[in-house]
Backbone as a ProteinNet text record, in pm:
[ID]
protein_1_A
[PRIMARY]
XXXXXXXXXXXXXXXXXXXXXXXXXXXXXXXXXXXXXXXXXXXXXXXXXXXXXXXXXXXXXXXXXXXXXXXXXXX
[TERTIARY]
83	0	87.6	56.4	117.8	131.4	93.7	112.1	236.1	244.4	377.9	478.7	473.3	606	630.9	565.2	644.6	689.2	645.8	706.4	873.4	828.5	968	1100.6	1013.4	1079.4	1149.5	1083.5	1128.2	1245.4	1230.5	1306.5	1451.1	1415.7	1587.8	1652.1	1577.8	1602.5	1647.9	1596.7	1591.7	1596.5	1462.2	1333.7	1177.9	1169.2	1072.4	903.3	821.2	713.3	595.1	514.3	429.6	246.5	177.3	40.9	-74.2	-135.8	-242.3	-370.1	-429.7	-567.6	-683.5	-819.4	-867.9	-1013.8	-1113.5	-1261.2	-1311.1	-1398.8	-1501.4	-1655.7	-1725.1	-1843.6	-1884.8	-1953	-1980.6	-2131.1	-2160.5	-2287.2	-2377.7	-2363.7	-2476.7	-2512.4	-2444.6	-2451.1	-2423.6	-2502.4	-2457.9	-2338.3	-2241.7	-2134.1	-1993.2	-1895.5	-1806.2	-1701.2	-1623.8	-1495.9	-1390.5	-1289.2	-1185.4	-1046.8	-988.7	-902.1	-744.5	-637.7	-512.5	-400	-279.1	-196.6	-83.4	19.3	179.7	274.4	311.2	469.7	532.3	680.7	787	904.2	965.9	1041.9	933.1	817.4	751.4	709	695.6	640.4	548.8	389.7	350.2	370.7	383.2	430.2	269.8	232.4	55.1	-57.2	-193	-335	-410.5	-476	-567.5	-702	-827.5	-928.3	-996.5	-1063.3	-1170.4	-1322.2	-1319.1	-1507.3	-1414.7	-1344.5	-1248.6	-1100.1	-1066.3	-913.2	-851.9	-851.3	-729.2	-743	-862	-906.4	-823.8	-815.5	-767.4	-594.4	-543.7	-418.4	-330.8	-428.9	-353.1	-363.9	-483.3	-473.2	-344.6	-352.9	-244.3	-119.4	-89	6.5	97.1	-13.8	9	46.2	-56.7	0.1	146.2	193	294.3	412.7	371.6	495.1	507.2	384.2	438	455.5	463.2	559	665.5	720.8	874.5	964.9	884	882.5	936.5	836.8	871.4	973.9	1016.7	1148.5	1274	1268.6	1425.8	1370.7	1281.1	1285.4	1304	1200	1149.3	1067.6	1060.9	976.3	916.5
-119.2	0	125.7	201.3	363.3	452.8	417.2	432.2	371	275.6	174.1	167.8	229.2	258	388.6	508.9	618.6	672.6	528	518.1	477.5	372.5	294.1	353.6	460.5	546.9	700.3	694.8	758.8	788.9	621.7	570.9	538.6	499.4	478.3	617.2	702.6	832.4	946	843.2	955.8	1118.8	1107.7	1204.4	1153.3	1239.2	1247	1282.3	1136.3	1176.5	1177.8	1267.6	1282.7	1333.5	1203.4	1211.1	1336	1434.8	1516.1	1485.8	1413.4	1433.3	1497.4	1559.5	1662.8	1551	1640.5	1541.8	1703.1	1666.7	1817.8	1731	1842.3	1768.5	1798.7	1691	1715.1	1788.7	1927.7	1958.8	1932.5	1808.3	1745.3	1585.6	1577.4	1436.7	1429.9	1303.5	1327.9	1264.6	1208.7	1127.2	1230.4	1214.3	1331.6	1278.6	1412.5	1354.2	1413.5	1292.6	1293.4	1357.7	1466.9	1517.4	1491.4	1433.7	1377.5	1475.7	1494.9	1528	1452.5	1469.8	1413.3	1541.3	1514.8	1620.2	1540	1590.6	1545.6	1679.3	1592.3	1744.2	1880.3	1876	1949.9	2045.3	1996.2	2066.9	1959	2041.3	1974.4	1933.9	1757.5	1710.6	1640.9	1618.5	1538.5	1543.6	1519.6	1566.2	1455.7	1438.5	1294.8	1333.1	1264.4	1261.1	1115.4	1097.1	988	949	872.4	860.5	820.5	763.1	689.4	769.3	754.1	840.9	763.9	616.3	526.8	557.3	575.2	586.6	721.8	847.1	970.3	976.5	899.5	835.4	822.2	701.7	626.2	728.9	789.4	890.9	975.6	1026.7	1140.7	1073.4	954.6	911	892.8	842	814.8	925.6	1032.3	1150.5	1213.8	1192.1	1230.7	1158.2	992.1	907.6	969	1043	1032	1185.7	1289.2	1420.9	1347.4	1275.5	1250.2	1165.1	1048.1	1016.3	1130.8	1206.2	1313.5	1404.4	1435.1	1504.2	1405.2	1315.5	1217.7	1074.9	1074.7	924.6	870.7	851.8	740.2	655.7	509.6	384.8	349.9
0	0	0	-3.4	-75.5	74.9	188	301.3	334.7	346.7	393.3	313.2	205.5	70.9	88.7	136.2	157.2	288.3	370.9	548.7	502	430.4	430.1	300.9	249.2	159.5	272.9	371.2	458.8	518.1	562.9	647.8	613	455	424.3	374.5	333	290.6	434.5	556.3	702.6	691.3	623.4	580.6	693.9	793	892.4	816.4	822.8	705.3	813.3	825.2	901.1	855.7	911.6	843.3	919.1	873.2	936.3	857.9	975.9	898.8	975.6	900	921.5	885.5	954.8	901.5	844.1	741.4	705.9	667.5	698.3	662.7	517.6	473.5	330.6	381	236.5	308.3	215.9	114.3	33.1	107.1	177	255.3	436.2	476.3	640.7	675.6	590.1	581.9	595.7	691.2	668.6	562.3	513.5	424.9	500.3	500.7	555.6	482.9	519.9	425.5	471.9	403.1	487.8	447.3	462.6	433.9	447.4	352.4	404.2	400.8	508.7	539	505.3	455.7	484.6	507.4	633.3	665	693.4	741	720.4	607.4	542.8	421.9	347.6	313.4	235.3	161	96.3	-49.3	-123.8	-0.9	-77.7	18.8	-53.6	-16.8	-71.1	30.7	-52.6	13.2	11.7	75.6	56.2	124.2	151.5	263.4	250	311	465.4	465.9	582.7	584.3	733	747.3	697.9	637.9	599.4	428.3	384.1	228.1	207.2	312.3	267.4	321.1	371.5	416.8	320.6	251.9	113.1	24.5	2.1	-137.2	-124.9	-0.3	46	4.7	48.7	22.2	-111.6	-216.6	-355	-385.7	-356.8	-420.1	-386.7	-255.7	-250.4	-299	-329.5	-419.6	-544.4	-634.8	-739	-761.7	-641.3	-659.8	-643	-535.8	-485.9	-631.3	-694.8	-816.5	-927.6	-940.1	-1061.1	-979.6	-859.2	-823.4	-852.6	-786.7	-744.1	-848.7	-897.3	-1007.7	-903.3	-776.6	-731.1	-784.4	-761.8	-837	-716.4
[MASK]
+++++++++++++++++++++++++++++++++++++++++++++++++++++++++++++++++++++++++++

């Protein structure tokens, strides 16, 4: 999962990656959406969202593999 590949992309890089997530309410539905972020080094690198904090986790996540990808040609 895209969570556990940019922990462990972290880790060998010893780059400090840190998850924030936020709930908002949707105001067409009674269901909230969950909005995530990834730091690294503190700075935003990715933004995901989902119905679940793990659904907006992973999005966040992907998104930030494939900025770090298009910077350093990470796979």
């Amino acid at each position: 999962d895209f969570k556990s590949r940019i922990i462990e992309w972290g880790q060998k890089n010893r780059e400090e990656i840190i998850f924030i997530c936020d709930e908002e309410q949707n105001s067409s539905e009674n269901s909230p959406i969950f909005v995530s972020y990834v730091k690294i080094n503190e700075k935003e690198i990715g933004k995901g969202t989902g119905y679940s904090k793990k659904e907006a986790e992973q999005n966040a996540a992907e998104n930030a593999l494939l900025k770090i990808s298009d910077l350093n040609n990470y796979s």
